[in-house]
Every structure is written in C-alpha cells, then in structure tokens.
CSV table of C-alpha atoms in Angstrom, one decimal:
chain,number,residue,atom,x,y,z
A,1,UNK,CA,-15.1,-22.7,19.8
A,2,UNK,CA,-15.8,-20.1,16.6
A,3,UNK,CA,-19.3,-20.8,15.0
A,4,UNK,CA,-19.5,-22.9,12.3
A,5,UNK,CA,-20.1,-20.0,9.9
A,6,UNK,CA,-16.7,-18.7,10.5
A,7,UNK,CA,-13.9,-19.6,8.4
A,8,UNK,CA,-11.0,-21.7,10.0
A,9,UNK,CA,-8.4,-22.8,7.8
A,10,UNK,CA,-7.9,-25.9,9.8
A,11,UNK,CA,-9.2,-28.8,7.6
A,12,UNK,CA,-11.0,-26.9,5.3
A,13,UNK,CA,-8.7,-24.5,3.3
A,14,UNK,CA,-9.8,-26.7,0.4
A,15,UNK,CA,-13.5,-26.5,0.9
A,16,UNK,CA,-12.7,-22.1,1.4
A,17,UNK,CA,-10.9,-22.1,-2.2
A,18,UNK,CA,-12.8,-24.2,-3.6
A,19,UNK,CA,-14.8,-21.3,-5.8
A,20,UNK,CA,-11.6,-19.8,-6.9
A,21,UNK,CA,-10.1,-22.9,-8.4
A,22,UNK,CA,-13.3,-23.3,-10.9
A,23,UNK,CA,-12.6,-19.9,-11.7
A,24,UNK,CA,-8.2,-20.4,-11.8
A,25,UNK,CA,-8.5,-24.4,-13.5
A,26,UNK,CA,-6.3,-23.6,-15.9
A,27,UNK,CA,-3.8,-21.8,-13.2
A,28,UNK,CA,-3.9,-24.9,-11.1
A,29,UNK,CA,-3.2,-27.0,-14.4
A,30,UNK,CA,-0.2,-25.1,-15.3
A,31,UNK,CA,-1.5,-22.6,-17.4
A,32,UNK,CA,-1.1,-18.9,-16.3
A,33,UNK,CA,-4.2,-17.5,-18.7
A,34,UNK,CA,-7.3,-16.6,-17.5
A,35,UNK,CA,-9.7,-15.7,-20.2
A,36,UNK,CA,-12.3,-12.7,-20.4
A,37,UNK,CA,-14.9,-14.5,-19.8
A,38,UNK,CA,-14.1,-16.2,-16.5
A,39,UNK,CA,-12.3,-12.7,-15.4
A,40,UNK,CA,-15.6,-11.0,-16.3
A,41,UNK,CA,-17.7,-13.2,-14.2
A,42,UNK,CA,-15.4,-12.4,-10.9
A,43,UNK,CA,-16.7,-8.8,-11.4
A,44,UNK,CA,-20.8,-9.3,-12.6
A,45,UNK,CA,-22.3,-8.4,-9.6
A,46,UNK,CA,-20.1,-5.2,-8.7
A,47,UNK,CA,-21.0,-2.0,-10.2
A,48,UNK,CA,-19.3,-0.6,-13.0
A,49,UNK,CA,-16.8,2.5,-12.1
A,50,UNK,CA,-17.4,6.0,-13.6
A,51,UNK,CA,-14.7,7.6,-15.2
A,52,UNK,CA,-14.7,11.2,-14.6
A,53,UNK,CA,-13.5,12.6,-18.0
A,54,UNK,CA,-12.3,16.2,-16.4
A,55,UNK,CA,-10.2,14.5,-14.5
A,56,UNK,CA,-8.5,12.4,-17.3
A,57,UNK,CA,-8.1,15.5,-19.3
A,58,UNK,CA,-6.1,17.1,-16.2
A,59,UNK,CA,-4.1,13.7,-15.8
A,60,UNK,CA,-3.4,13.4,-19.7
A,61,UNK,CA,-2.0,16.7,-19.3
A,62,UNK,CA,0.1,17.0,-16.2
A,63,UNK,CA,1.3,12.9,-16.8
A,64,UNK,CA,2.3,13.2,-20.2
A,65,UNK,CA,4.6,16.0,-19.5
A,66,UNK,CA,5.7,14.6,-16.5
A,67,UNK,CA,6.3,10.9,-17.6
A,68,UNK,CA,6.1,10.6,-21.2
A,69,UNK,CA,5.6,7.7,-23.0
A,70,UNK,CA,5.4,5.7,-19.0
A,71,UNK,CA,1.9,7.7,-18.9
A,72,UNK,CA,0.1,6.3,-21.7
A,73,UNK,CA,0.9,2.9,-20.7
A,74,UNK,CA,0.1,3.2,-17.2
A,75,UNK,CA,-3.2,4.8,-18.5
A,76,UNK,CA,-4.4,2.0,-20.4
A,77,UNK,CA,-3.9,0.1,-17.2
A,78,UNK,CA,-6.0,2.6,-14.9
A,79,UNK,CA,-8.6,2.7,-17.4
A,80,UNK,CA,-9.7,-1.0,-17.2
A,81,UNK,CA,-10.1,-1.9,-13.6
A,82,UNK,CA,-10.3,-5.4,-15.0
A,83,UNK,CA,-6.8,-5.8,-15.3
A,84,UNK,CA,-6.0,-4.5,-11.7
A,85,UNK,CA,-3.8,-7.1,-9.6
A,86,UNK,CA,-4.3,-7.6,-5.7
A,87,UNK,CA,-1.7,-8.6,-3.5
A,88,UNK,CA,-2.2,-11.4,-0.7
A,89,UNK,CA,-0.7,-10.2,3.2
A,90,UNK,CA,-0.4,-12.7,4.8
A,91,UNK,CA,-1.7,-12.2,9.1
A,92,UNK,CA,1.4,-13.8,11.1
A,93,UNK,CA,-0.8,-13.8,13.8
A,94,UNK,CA,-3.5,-16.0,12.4
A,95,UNK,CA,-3.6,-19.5,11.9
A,96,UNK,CA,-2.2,-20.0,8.1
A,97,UNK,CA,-2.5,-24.1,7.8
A,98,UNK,CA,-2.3,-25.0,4.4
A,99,UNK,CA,-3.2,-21.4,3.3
A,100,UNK,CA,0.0,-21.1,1.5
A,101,UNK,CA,-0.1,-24.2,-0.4
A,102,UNK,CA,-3.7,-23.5,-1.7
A,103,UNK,CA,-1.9,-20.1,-2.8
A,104,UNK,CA,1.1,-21.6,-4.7
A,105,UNK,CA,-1.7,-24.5,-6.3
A,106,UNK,CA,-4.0,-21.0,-7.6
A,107,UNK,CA,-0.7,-19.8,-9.0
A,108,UNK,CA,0.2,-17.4,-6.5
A,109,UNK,CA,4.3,-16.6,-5.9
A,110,UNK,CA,5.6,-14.8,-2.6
A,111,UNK,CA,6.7,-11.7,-3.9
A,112,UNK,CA,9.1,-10.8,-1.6
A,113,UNK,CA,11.6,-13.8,-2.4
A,114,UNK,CA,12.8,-13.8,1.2
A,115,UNK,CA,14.9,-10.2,0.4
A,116,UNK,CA,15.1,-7.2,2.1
A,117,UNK,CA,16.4,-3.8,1.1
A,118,UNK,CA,19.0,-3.4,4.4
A,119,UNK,CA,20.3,-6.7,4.2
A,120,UNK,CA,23.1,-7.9,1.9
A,121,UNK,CA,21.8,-11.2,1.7
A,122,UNK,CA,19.3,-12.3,-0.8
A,123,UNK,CA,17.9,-15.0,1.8
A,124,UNK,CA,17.5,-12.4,4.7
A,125,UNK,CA,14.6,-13.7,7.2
A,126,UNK,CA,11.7,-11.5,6.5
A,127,UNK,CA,8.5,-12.6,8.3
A,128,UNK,CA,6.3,-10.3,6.2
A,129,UNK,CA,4.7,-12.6,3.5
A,130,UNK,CA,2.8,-11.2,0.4
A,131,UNK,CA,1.4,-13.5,-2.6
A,132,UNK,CA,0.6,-11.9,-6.0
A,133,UNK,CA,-0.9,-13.5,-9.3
A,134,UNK,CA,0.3,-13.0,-12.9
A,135,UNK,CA,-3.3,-12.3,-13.7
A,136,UNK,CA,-5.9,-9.8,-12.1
A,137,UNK,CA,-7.9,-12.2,-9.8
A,138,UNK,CA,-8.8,-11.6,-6.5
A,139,UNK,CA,-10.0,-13.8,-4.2
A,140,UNK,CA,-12.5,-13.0,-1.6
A,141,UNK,CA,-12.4,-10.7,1.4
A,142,UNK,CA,-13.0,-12.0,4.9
A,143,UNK,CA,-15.4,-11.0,7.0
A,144,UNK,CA,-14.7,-9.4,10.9
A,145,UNK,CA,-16.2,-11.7,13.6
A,146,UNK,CA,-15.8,-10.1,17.2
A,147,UNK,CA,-13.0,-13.2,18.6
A,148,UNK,CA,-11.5,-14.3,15.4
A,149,UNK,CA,-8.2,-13.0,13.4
A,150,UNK,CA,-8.1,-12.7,9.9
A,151,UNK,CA,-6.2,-14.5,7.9
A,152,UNK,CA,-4.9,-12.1,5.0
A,153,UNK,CA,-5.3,-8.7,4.0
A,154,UNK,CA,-5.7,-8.2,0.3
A,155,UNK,CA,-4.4,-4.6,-0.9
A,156,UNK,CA,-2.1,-3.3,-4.1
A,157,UNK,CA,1.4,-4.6,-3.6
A,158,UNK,CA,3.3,-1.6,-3.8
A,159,UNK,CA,1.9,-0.4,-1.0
A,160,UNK,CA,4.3,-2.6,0.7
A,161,UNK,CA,7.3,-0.6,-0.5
A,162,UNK,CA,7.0,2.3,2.2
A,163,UNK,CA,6.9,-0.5,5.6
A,164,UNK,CA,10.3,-2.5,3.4
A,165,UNK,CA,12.0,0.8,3.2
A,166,UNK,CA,11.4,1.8,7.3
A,167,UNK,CA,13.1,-1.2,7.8
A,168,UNK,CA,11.2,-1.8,11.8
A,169,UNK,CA,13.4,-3.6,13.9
A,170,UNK,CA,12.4,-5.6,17.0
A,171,UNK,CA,11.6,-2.9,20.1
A,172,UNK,CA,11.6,-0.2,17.7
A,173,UNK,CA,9.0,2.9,18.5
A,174,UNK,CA,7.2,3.6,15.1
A,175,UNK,CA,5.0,6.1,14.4
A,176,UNK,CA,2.6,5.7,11.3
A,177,UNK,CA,1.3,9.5,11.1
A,178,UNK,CA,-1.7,8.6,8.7
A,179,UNK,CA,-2.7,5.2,9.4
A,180,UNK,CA,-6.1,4.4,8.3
A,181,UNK,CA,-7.4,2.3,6.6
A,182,UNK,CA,-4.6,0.4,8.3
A,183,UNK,CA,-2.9,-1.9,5.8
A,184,UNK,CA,1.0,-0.5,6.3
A,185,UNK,CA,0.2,-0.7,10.1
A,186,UNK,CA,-0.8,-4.4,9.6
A,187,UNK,CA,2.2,-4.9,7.5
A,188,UNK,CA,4.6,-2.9,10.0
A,189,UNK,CA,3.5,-5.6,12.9
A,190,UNK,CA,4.2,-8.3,10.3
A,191,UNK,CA,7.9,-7.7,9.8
A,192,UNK,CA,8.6,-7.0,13.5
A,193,UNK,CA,7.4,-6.9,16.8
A,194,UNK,CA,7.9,-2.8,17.5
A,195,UNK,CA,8.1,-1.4,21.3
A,196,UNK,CA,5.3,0.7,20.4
A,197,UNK,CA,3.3,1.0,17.4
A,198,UNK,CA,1.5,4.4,17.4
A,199,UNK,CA,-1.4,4.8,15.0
A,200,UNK,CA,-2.9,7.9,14.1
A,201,UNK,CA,-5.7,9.2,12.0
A,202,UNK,CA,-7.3,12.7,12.0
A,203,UNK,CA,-10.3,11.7,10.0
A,204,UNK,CA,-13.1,10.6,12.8
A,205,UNK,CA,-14.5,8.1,9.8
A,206,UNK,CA,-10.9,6.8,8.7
A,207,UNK,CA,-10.1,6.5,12.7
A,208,UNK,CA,-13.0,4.3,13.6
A,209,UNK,CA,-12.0,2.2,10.1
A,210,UNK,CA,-8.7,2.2,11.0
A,211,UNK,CA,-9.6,0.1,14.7
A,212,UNK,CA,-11.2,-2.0,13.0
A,213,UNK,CA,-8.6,-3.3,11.0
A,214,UNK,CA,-6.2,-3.5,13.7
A,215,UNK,CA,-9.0,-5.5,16.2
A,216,UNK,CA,-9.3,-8.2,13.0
A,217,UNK,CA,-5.7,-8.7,12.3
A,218,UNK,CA,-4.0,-8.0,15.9
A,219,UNK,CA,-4.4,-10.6,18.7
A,220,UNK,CA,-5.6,-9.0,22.5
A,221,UNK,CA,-2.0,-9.9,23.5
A,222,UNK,CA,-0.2,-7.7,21.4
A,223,UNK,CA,-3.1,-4.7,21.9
A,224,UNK,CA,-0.3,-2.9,24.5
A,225,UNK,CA,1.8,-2.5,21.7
A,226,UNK,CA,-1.0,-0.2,19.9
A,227,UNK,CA,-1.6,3.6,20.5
A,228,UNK,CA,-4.4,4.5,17.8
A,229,UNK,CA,-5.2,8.3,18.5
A,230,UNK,CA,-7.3,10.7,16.5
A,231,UNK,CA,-5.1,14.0,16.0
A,232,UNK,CA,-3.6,16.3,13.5
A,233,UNK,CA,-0.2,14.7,12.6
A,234,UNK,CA,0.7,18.2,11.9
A,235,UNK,CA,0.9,18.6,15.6
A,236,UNK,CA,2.8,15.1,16.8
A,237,UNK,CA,6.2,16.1,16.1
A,238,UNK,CA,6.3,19.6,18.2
A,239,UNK,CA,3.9,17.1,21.4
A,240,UNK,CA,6.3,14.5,20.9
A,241,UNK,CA,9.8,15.8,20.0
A,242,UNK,CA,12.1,12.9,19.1
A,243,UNK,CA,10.0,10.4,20.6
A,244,UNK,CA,10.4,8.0,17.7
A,245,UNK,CA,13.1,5.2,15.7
A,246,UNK,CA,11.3,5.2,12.7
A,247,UNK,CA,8.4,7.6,11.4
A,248,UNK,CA,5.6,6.6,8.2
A,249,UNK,CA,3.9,9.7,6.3
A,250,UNK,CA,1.7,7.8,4.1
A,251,UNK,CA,0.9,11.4,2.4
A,252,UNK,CA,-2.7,12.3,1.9
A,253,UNK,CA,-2.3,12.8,-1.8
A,254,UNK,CA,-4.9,12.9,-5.0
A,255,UNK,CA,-5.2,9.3,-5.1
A,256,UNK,CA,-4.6,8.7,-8.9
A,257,UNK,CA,-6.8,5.3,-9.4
A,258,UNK,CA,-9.9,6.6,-7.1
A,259,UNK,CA,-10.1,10.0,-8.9
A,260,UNK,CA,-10.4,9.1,-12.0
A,261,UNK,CA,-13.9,7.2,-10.6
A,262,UNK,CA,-14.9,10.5,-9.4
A,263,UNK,CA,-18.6,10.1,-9.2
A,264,UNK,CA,-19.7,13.2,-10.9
A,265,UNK,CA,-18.0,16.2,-12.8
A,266,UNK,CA,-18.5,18.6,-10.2
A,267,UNK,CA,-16.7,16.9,-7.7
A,268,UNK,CA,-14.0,16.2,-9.8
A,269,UNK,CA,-13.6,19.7,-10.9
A,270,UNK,CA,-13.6,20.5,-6.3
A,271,UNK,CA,-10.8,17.7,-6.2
A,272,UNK,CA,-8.7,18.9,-8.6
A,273,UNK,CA,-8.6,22.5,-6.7
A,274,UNK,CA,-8.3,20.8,-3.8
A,275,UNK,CA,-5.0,19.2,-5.0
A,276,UNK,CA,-3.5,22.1,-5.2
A,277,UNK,CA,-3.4,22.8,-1.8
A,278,UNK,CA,-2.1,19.4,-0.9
A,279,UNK,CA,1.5,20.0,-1.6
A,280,UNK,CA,1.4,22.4,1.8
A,281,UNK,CA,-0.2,19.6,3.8
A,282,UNK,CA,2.2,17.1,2.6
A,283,UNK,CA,5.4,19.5,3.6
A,284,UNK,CA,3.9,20.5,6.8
A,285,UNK,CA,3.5,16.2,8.0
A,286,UNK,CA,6.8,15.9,6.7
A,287,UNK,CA,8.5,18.0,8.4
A,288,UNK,CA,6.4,16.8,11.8
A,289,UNK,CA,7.4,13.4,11.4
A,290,UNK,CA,10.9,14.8,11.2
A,291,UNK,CA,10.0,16.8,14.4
A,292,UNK,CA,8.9,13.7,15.9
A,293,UNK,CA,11.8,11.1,14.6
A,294,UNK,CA,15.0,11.0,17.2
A,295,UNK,CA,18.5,12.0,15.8
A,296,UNK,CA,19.9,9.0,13.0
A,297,UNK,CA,16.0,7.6,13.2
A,298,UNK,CA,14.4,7.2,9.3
A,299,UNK,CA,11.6,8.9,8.2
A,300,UNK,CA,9.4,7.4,4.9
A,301,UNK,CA,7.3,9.3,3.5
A,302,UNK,CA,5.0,7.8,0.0
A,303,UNK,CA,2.2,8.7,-1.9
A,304,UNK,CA,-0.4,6.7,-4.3
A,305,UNK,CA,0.4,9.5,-7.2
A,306,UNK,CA,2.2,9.9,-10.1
A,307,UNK,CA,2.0,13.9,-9.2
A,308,UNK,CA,5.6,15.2,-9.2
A,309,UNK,CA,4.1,17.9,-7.0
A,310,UNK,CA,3.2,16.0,-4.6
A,311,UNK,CA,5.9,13.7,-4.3
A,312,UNK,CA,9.4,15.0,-5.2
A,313,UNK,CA,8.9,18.7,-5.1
A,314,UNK,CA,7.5,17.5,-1.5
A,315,UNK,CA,10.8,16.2,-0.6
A,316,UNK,CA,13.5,18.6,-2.6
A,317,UNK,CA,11.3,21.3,-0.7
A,318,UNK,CA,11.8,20.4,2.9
A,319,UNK,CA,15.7,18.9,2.4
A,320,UNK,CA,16.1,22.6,1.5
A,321,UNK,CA,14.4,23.7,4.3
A,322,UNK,CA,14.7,21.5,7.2
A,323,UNK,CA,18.3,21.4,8.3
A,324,UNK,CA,20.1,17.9,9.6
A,325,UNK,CA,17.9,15.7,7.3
A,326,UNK,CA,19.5,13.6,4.4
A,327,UNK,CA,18.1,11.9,1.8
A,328,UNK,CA,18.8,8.0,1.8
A,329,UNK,CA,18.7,5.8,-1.4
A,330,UNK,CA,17.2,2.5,-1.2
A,331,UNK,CA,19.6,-0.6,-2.1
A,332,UNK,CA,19.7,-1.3,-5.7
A,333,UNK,CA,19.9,-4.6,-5.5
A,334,UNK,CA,16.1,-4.8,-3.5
A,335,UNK,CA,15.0,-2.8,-6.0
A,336,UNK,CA,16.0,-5.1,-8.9
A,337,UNK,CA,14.4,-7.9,-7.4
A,338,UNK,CA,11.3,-6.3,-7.5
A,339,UNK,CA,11.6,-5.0,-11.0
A,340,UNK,CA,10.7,-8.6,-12.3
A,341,UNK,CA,6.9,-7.5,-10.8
A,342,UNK,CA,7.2,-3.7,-10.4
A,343,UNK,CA,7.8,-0.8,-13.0
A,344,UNK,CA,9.9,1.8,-11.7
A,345,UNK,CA,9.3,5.5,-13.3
A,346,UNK,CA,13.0,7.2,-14.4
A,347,UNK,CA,12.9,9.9,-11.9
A,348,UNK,CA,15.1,13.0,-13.1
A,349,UNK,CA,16.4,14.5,-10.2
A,350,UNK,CA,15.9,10.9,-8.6
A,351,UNK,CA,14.7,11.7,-5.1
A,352,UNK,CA,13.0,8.6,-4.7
A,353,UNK,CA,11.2,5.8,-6.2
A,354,UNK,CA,7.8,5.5,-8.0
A,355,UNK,CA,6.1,2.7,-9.2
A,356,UNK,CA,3.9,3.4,-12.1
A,357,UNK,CA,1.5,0.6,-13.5
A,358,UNK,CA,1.8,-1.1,-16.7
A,359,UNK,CA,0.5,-3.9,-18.8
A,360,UNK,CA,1.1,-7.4,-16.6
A,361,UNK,CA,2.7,-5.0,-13.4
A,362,UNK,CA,-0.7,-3.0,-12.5
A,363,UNK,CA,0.9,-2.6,-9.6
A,364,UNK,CA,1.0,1.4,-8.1
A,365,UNK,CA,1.2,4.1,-8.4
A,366,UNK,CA,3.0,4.3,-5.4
A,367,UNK,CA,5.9,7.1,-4.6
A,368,UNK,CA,8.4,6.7,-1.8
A,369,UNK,CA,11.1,8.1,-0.4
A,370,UNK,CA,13.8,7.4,2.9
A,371,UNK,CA,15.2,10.5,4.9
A,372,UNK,CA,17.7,10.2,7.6
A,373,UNK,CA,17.4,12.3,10.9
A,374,UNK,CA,21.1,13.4,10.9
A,375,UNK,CA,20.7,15.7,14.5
C-alpha cells in the first residue's frame, strides 16, 4: 500500500483537481478565458524572472534580421512568462483512471489528434498522449516518492516534435545523446517499447537529474531497457560504430527563454561568448550520432533556439561534410495538423522546422531536423 500522503488517482482524481477547477470555473463552464487576476494568483508565490537587457539587445538584433516581423511577435511572448503554455505527458506506465476526463472537464485537448508524421492515416495508433490548454495554466507538479510512478510530466509541447519525427518503433535501439533532464526520453518510452533505450548525459548534475526522472516515470520491469551513462557524446559514435536504429541530439544550444532570465549582466555578457562556440559542439555531436546510427537508421537532431547558427548552418554544415547522409522532410500533412497549435518560422533554405512562439501558440522555440544514414 502507498501512504496516504501520496497521490493515487484511483477514486480521488476529483479531490487532486479540485484547486485547479476554482481557479479554471469558467473553463469547466464552457468558457475558455481566464482573467488576469485568477492567472496572476497561479504565479504569487514564485519569484519574479529577471530579464537580462544585454541579452535582449543581442536577441533584438540577431532575431530581427534573421526572422523579421515573426521576432517581434514571438518576443512579446518571451517577455511575459505569464502567457507561457505547458503541455500535459501523459506516463503510460502509471495508473491514468479518470485523469483524462478531469483534463478534457479543465479544458484540456489531446494535441496530438491520434496522427503521426510516418503514417498516412490521420487515425494512426500513437500511444504517446499530451494535453495542452488554450490558456497559460499549469497545473501542479508531482512529487517523487521512492515506489510510486508519476502520473504526467508537464514540459513545453514542442518539445515533443524531435521524439514524433524519430519515429521509435517497437525493438528499436535508440540512442538519446543528451538526455537530461529526461523529458524526450520519457516521451521516447511512451510511443514504443525500444530494444534498448540508451541515455546519456555528460553533465555529472544533469546525469544524476536525468535518473531521477527516469526512476519516477519508468516501472522496475522495464529498467533493462535503460542504459543511462555519463560520457562525452562526442565520443559515442567512434565507441559504438553503427550500434544504433534511431539516434536524438537534443543540441546543447543558448536556450532562448532561460537566457533572457540571465540572473545578472555579467553572466549574460559570458553566455553570449560562450554561444559562439556552440555551433562546433553542435557539429561535432552531430556528426557522432551519425557515427553511431547504422546505415538507413534516422538521426534528429533539435534545438530550443531561434539561432540560425545554431540550427541550420549546423545541419547545411555537416550534409556538406559528412558523406552518405541525406536530409529528410517531415510529412506535410503532420505538420499541418499541428499548425492549428504550433507556429512554424518560414525557413529560407528550409532545412528543417522551427517553431517560434506567438500570441495564443507560446509554444517553442524549438528547431528540428531528420537526416537519413544512407551508408
């Protein structure tokens, strides 16, 4: 038996949600508005971000040239944190009773509409589950407790775009090169059951982060599945030549929302040299998860940037380098089912997709892009 104090959604998904439908009435009533008010109250005992102002000026700079008019939308929308949306994974592996239905009564839709970018049906069987909100609410994170699975994991929705476009298929070996904090790993175990799942982080902090996640959302059964290892993923591909179906480089980047919250000038003004040197590193993982990826296996790799730098020079830069590797385009139809929730950027060359936030889609920023293993 779990304590008391833990959270069962057996019997008592009502009693769980109960906060968050004083605060969502008018959601659960039909309406679809959330006033100031009530949204400012959600956020009254968090501390207010810090914008670092060097760091806008650099952003205002490189972004409008880069995106134009898409900028100064999507930076009215990373300028008020208020209006930030949070996407709803659903754990497979938990017990879910009634958690759905207290989602779709709080106004919560499954964004993912049952589609899937490799399948030419629109009611393709995709067990991965995510629930959004029209409106920037969030509901509250769960706690670990050693024994117990957790029941969602709540993290921006486009994140989801890089684990739809690897496409994992049952037995698959999958490699996610920079895995913490762990939310595309969770998602990769929620849309199949892979051969082997190997996780690795080269940050010791990120690493010990990263287990955790995986020991809340992944049942002891399924542990064998799991290699978590703590090495430089510029390395994996030349240890483990072609050992691999499918390969994630969830890029270390300069994370465009969590750097404009830099908490002082002076490291701002060390982060923005810093991401200079970043395109290298991004290259260099890159072309070790090619290394690492068998012959016709996929290799993703994304970014949470806007940078073209980092993202599309990235790419041009090693399919001009690295030979046998083609770029792949992701299905246009999945693409316009998401566009009802997701603003795509007008990439020019278009060597991938990037969602860029705006006004009512905060989702993103969130780059990503498919390469094919050809020999």
């Amino acid at each position: 038996m779990f304590s008391p104090k833990l959270f069962c959604m057996s019997g008592s998904s009502f009693l769980f949600l109960k906060s968050i439908k004083c605060i969502l009435s008018s959601s659960c009533h039909g309406q679809n508005t959330i006033s100031n008010t009530q949204l400012a109250a959600q956020y009254i005992s968090k501390p207010q971000k810090q914008l670092c102002e060097t760091v806008l000026k650099h952003f205002d700079r490189q972004y409008s040239e880069e995106l134009g008019e898409q900028w100064w939308n999507a930076r009215d929308v990373l300028l008020n944190p208020l209006s930030w949306q949070y996407g709803v994974l659903l754990n497979r592996f938990s017990d879910l009773t009634n958690l759905k239905q207290c989602l779709a009564e709080l106004g919560y839709t499954n964004l993912l509409q049952q589609t899937h970018p490799e399948s030419h049906s629109q009611t393709a069987d995709i067990p991965l589950q995510c629930f959004i909100h029209p409106d920037p609410v969030r509901i509250p994170t769960q706690s670990h407790h050693t024994g117990w699975l957790k029941q969602y994991y709540l993290l921006n929705a486009a994140s989801l775009l890089p684990v739809l476009a690897l496409n994992v298929q049952e037995g698959e070996n999958v490699l996610d090169l920079c895995a913490a904090p762990g939310g595309k790993s969770l998602a990769i175990l929620q849309t199949a059951t892979p051969g082997l799942l190997h996780c690795n982080e080269v940050d010791q902090h990120r690493h010990d982060w990263l287990l955790k996640t995986l020991e809340s959302y992944v049942p002891p059964s399924l542990r064998h599945l799991l290699s978590v290892t703590l090495q430089d993923g510029r390395s994996i591909g030349t240890m483990q030549p072609g050992a691999y179906d499918k390969v994630l480089v969830d890029a270390p980047c300069s994370n465009d929302r969590s750097w404009l919250y830099t908490p002082d000038t002076h490291r701002g003004e060390m982060w923005l040299k810093e991401r200079t040197q970043l395109p290298l590193l991004q290259k260099e993982l890159l072309c070790s998860a090619l290394a690492a990826v068998r012959p016709g296996g996929i290799v993703v790799y994304s970014t949470c940037t806007m940078s073209r730098a980092e993202n599309q020079s990235v790419v041009e830069e090693v399919l001009a380098s690295y030979p046998g590797v083609e770029l792949q385009e992701m299905e246009q139809q999945f693409i316009d089912s998401l566009s009802d929730h997701f603003c795509f950027a007008h990439l020019h060359p278009s060597v991938g997709q990037l969602v860029i936030p705006q006004k009512g889609k905060t989702w993103g920023p969130m780059y990503v892009s498919q390469l094919k293993k050809i020999y």
